[in-house]
Amino acid sequence: MSPTASAARRPFHPPQLAPSPFPYHPGSLLSIQDLTLESLNHILTRATALTNQDPLKRDRILAKRRVALLFYESSTRTRTSFELAAKALGCDTTLVSSLSSSIEKGESLKDTGLTIRALGAEAIILRHNSSGAPWLLEECTRLPVLNAGDGMHEHPTQALLDLRTILAHVRPGVTEVNADTLAGVTVTITGDILHSRVARSNMLLLPRLGAHVLLCGPKELLPELAISEGPGVSIERDFEAALRKSRVVMMLRIQGERLAGLQLDLEEYKANYQLTGDRLRKLAPQAIVMHPGPIIRGLELTAGVADGAQSTILEQVSNGVAIRMAVVERALTAGMNGGRA
Amino acid sequence: MSTVVIRNGHLVDPGAGVDAVKDILFKDNRVVEIAAPGKLKLLNGATDVKSLDATGLIVAPGLIDIHVHLREPGQGYKETIASGTAAAAAGGFTAVAAMPNTTPVNDSAEITRWMQASERGAHVRVFPIAAATRGSKGENINDYAALKAAGAVAVTDDGHPILKDSVMRETLAAAARVGLSVIQHAEDTRLTQGASMNAGPMAFKLGLRGMSTEAESGIVERDIRLITELRDARAHLHVAHTSTAAAIAAVRQARRNGLRVTCEVAPHHFLLTDEHIGCYNTNFKMNPPLRSAADRDAMIEAILDGVVDAIATDHAPHAMHEKEVEFEKAPNGITGLETALGLCIRYLHGDLKMPLGRVLSLLSAQPAAVLGLKGRGTLAVGSCADAVIFDPKAEWIYRATEGKSKAKNTPFDGWTMQGKVRWTICEGHVVYTNPA
């Protein structure tokens, strides 16, 4: 008899843990999993409505409300689009970044959060290099926290803007999503899955809407246990085979800053996984090419593909502003209209 | 002269094979008589007798925790020898073995003696475990004869495992010569850089780097190979806080091969899994980390079938501000002295139907045997007057804020415990009283 089998036969009941208290605040967005289908649709609808609204009326929605951007990692797209989104709604924004603040002097995340709250911030947008940091910040401040990327964990607004981009091309005209909206659509995510918060958030979101997510990459960057993330996710190591099935091809950057000593043969990587014009033309002529940025031209994809007709890379960036307007609005108005919108 | 009489208690002394209602007489630090209720003969004429009515209660040898961190010298803001041993007394422990990862590291006879000095205000007996190598740097082994003479009961570089084969071989040999045990925190730290939890699906999900089970079992297997090659019957390897099925399997095989290899398991490793980390709760972060359900089940099985020699808590207090940080930045460790008995009775005895005597043996007689603590872990006549008296039926809710430890970093806050300590007696003195 195996040890596990006989141990399992006996009744053994350590307490179930209480349901997670997170998010404490109905306006928070910590994980893409926190969103019900209803709140997901609310965000998508508001993103479109706010984008189409007269800018001179839009900036009265959250006039003079205070939003802080707390960034422990460098960022171009996420930081700027969050800032533009908040300002488009009339918010005052302030940026606290780790390199130009008392964080350099050793101030903790808790104390930084409490300081920002004391300065009048009503919501904090956090980018942090440690997975899970948004949970800590929310627990300490009890303010709505928007996760703008935490370590290797999640990047929920990226998944939302990716969804908006995918819908525009794959399901044009669809304004409301459900469990079947993306049925039959295969999305291949290729590259450094292990270190990617973008991959994790998309792997959690897209299958909920019926999409099939194929993960592609070498073992060092894509461990087998990645598929344990949830249903609707599988691994295809052969990039060309994956391309043949894909309606959406999402390429990821190799995150040199998180490789932690991992040695990678880049020439071999390019030979196996680089998205070239040739591969795209032959294997996935109908697919859209996505990338969360920053892109490294000539590594995960060629310059021709990045600039090509199938690329939606800059459209994703624009959609970032739309989505972030909606989540900032939700952060500052949730609770006012009776709970999580 | 102090005299204590415990009347009408149900004595469970697995070491002496006693399981019956008895009266017990302590004089100074010795058990002098055990008799049927009302039949004590040697009490005649004694004055100033402290009499405890243990009717309906269990009387057992004082519990012994062979793996605690008392943080002194140098880290008194986390815990002191006084506060840590107060927590021990509240948990029913009468002796604790204190790890050397203090500031400075306890690698000298001087610090070993300092820890045992009466000025420390210890509530229970403290047995220092000294560093195996100078500064626990894994290079130069310490003077074990001098450390033993100063009171050290074992050597270890806990938290900084000895990786070099040559140094570990020398450590095992030198400790064997003076009759000290070698305790190893089994972790190949070359494989666990930057990791803050168990490797596996949960680590992937949480975006945290994981420690593989091989990082633990690889060192256990290496150490067993070294002790096999040593061919010295006095050599003793004790594997600290075993957490993986593979490490347990290695210990099991070593024992079959007749080697003196022992191991301990901590309550959190037979109760919790890595899924309990939830939303990055740093009170579930320790090293070795919480493992998979399969590993957790292997700990239970090993406890039930007798491979495990001791339950040890790895009591590792930290200040609140140290744990209130990003998960990856938080220090490893949780407290354990005040929850061990309540968890073991509730889950090992209650759920798993392990006889109470065997549970208590894992918390007293067997850990005493692991470290060769003479006269401890039993209440046979002539032994130390160390006892715990508890109500085995009483359920209570553990509240960290009400604990004696300075630290509150526990995953068990709010858990229902079974078995309430009423008195703890250490070396003939009542060191903890909890009115019913």
Coordinates of C-alpha atoms in Angstrom, one line a residue, chain B residues 6-251:
Chain B
I6 CA -0.2 16.0 41.7
R7 CA -3.3 14.2 42.8
N8 CA -5.7 12.0 40.9
G9 CA -4.4 12.8 37.4
H10 CA -4.3 10.3 34.6
L11 CA -0.6 9.7 34.1
V12 CA 0.3 9.0 30.5
D13 CA 4.1 8.3 30.5
P14 CA 4.9 6.4 27.3
G15 CA 8.6 6.2 28.1
A16 CA 7.8 4.3 31.4
G17 CA 4.8 2.5 30.0
V18 CA 2.4 4.0 32.5
D19 CA -1.2 4.8 31.6
A20 CA -3.3 5.0 34.8
V21 CA -4.7 7.4 37.4
K22 CA -1.9 8.1 39.9
D23 CA -0.7 10.5 42.6
I24 CA 2.8 11.9 41.9
L25 CA 5.3 13.4 44.3
F26 CA 8.1 15.8 43.2
K27 CA 10.8 16.9 45.6
D28 CA 13.1 19.6 44.2
N29 CA 13.9 18.6 40.7
R30 CA 13.1 14.9 41.0
V31 CA 10.2 12.5 40.7
V32 CA 10.3 10.7 44.0
E33 CA 7.2 8.7 44.1
I34 CA 4.3 7.5 42.0
A35 CA 1.4 5.7 43.7
A36 CA -2.3 4.9 43.4
P37 CA -4.4 7.8 44.5
G38 CA -4.1 8.5 48.2
K39 CA -1.3 6.1 48.6
L40 CA 1.8 8.3 48.5
K41 CA 4.1 7.2 51.4
L42 CA 7.0 9.6 51.1
L43 CA 4.9 12.7 51.7
N44 CA 4.8 12.3 55.4
G45 CA 5.9 15.4 57.4
A46 CA 6.6 17.5 54.3
T47 CA 5.7 21.1 54.8
D48 CA 5.2 23.8 52.2
V49 CA 3.7 21.3 49.8
K50 CA 2.1 22.6 46.6
S51 CA -0.8 20.4 45.8
L52 CA -2.4 20.2 42.4
D53 CA -5.8 18.5 41.8
A54 CA -5.5 16.9 38.4
T55 CA -8.8 15.0 38.6
G56 CA -10.0 14.4 35.0
L57 CA -6.8 15.8 33.6
I58 CA -3.9 14.1 31.8
V59 CA -0.5 14.3 33.5
A60 CA 2.4 13.7 31.1
P61 CA 6.1 14.3 30.9
G62 CA 6.9 17.9 30.2
L63 CA 7.0 18.4 26.4
I64 CA 10.3 18.9 24.7
D65 CA 10.8 20.9 21.5
I66 CA 14.1 20.2 19.9
H67 CA 13.9 23.0 17.3
V68 CA 13.2 26.5 18.4
H69 CA 14.6 29.9 17.7
L70 CA 14.8 32.1 20.8
R71 CA 16.6 35.0 19.0
E72 CA 19.0 35.8 21.8
P73 CA 21.6 37.0 21.7
G74 CA 21.1 39.9 19.3
Q75 CA 17.6 39.8 18.1
G76 CA 15.6 40.5 21.2
Y77 CA 13.1 42.6 19.3
K78 CA 11.7 39.4 17.8
E79 CA 11.8 37.3 20.9
T80 CA 13.9 36.9 24.0
I81 CA 14.9 33.8 25.9
A82 CA 12.4 34.9 28.6
S83 CA 9.5 35.5 26.2
G84 CA 10.2 32.5 24.1
T85 CA 10.4 30.2 27.1
A86 CA 7.2 31.8 28.6
A87 CA 5.5 30.7 25.3
A88 CA 7.0 27.3 25.7
A89 CA 5.7 27.0 29.3
A90 CA 2.2 28.1 28.1
G91 CA 2.4 25.4 25.4
G92 CA 3.3 22.7 27.9
F93 CA 7.0 22.5 27.1
T94 CA 9.5 22.2 29.8
A95 CA 12.6 22.1 27.7
V96 CA 13.5 23.6 24.3
A97 CA 16.6 23.2 22.2
A98 CA 17.6 26.6 20.8
M99 CA 19.1 27.1 17.4
P100 CA 22.4 29.0 16.9
N101 CA 21.4 31.5 14.2
T102 CA 21.6 34.4 16.6
T103 CA 23.5 37.6 16.4
P104 CA 26.3 36.7 16.7
V105 CA 26.0 33.1 15.7
N106 CA 26.3 30.8 18.7
D107 CA 29.6 29.2 17.7
S108 CA 31.3 29.5 21.1
A109 CA 31.3 28.1 24.6
E110 CA 30.9 31.6 25.9
I111 CA 27.6 32.3 24.0
T112 CA 26.4 28.7 24.8
R113 CA 26.9 29.5 28.5
W114 CA 25.4 33.0 28.2
M115 CA 22.2 31.5 26.8
Q116 CA 21.8 29.3 29.9
A117 CA 22.6 31.9 32.5
S118 CA 20.0 32.6 35.1
E119 CA 20.0 36.3 34.1
R120 CA 18.2 35.3 30.8
G121 CA 15.1 34.7 32.9
A122 CA 14.2 31.4 31.2
H123 CA 10.9 29.8 32.3
V124 CA 11.9 26.4 31.1
R125 CA 15.2 24.6 30.5
V126 CA 17.1 25.8 27.5
F127 CA 19.5 23.4 25.7
P128 CA 21.6 25.3 23.3
I129 CA 22.4 23.8 19.9
A130 CA 25.7 25.3 18.8
A131 CA 26.8 26.2 15.3
A132 CA 28.6 23.3 13.5
T133 CA 31.0 25.7 11.7
R134 CA 32.5 29.1 12.6
G135 CA 29.9 31.7 12.0
S136 CA 27.7 29.0 10.3
K137 CA 29.7 29.8 7.2
G138 CA 30.1 26.1 6.3
E139 CA 33.9 26.2 6.2
N140 CA 35.7 25.6 9.6
I141 CA 34.3 23.3 12.2
N142 CA 34.0 24.5 15.8
D143 CA 35.5 23.0 18.9
Y144 CA 32.8 20.5 19.7
A145 CA 34.4 19.2 23.0
A146 CA 34.4 22.8 24.4
L147 CA 30.8 23.4 23.2
K148 CA 29.6 20.2 24.7
A149 CA 31.3 21.0 28.0
A150 CA 29.5 24.4 27.9
G151 CA 26.1 22.6 27.6
A152 CA 25.5 22.3 23.8
V153 CA 23.4 19.3 23.0
A154 CA 24.0 19.1 19.3
V155 CA 25.5 21.1 16.4
T156 CA 24.0 22.5 13.3
D157 CA 24.2 25.3 10.8
D158 CA 20.4 25.5 10.7
G159 CA 19.3 27.8 7.9
H160 CA 22.8 27.7 6.3
P161 CA 23.1 24.0 5.4
I162 CA 26.6 22.6 5.1
L163 CA 26.9 22.0 1.4
K164 CA 30.5 21.0 1.0
D165 CA 30.9 17.2 1.3
S166 CA 34.3 17.5 3.0
V167 CA 33.0 19.8 5.7
M168 CA 29.9 17.7 6.4
R169 CA 32.0 14.6 6.6
E170 CA 34.3 16.2 9.1
T171 CA 31.4 17.6 11.1
L172 CA 29.8 14.1 11.4
A173 CA 33.1 12.6 12.4
A174 CA 34.1 15.3 14.9
A175 CA 30.6 15.3 16.5
A176 CA 30.6 11.5 16.7
R177 CA 33.9 11.6 18.6
V178 CA 32.5 13.8 21.4
G179 CA 29.0 12.2 21.3
L180 CA 27.1 15.2 19.8
S181 CA 24.3 14.9 17.2
V182 CA 24.5 16.7 13.9
I183 CA 21.3 18.4 12.9
Q184 CA 21.0 19.4 9.2
H185 CA 18.5 21.8 7.7
A186 CA 18.4 19.9 4.4
E187 CA 18.3 22.4 1.6
D188 CA 20.6 22.7 -1.4
T189 CA 20.7 26.5 -1.4
R190 CA 22.4 26.4 -4.8
L191 CA 19.0 25.3 -6.1
T192 CA 16.8 27.6 -4.1
Q193 CA 18.1 31.0 -4.9
G194 CA 15.4 33.7 -5.0
A195 CA 12.7 31.1 -4.2
S196 CA 10.1 31.8 -1.6
M197 CA 7.7 28.8 -1.7
N198 CA 7.4 25.2 -2.8
A199 CA 7.9 24.6 -6.5
G200 CA 4.8 23.5 -8.3
P201 CA 1.5 24.7 -9.7
M202 CA 0.8 27.1 -6.9
A203 CA 4.2 28.8 -7.4
F204 CA 3.5 29.1 -11.0
K205 CA 0.0 30.5 -10.3
L206 CA 1.3 33.0 -7.8
G207 CA 4.3 34.0 -9.9
L208 CA 6.8 33.1 -7.3
R209 CA 10.0 31.1 -7.7
G210 CA 9.8 27.7 -6.1
M211 CA 12.0 25.4 -4.1
S212 CA 12.0 21.9 -5.5
T213 CA 11.6 18.9 -3.3
E214 CA 14.9 17.6 -4.6
A215 CA 16.7 20.5 -3.0
E216 CA 15.7 18.9 0.3
S217 CA 15.9 15.2 -0.4
G218 CA 19.2 15.7 -2.3
I219 CA 21.0 16.9 0.8
V220 CA 19.4 14.2 3.0
E221 CA 20.6 11.6 0.6
R222 CA 24.0 13.1 0.5
D223 CA 24.2 13.2 4.3
I224 CA 23.1 9.6 4.6
R225 CA 25.8 8.6 2.1
L226 CA 28.4 10.4 4.1
I227 CA 27.3 8.8 7.4
T228 CA 27.3 5.4 5.7
E229 CA 30.9 6.0 4.5
L230 CA 31.9 7.1 8.0
R231 CA 31.3 3.7 9.5
D232 CA 31.3 5.1 13.1
A233 CA 28.5 3.7 15.2
R234 CA 28.5 6.9 17.3
A235 CA 27.7 9.2 14.4
H236 CA 24.2 10.6 14.5
L237 CA 22.4 12.6 11.8
H238 CA 19.2 14.3 12.7
V239 CA 17.2 15.7 9.8
A240 CA 15.4 18.9 10.9
H241 CA 11.9 19.8 9.8
T242 CA 11.5 17.1 7.1
S243 CA 8.9 18.2 4.6
T244 CA 9.1 16.0 1.5
A245 CA 8.1 12.4 0.8
A246 CA 11.5 11.8 -0.8
A247 CA 13.4 12.9 2.3
I248 CA 11.2 10.7 4.5
A249 CA 11.9 7.8 2.1
A250 CA 15.6 8.3 2.4
V251 CA 15.4 8.4 6.2

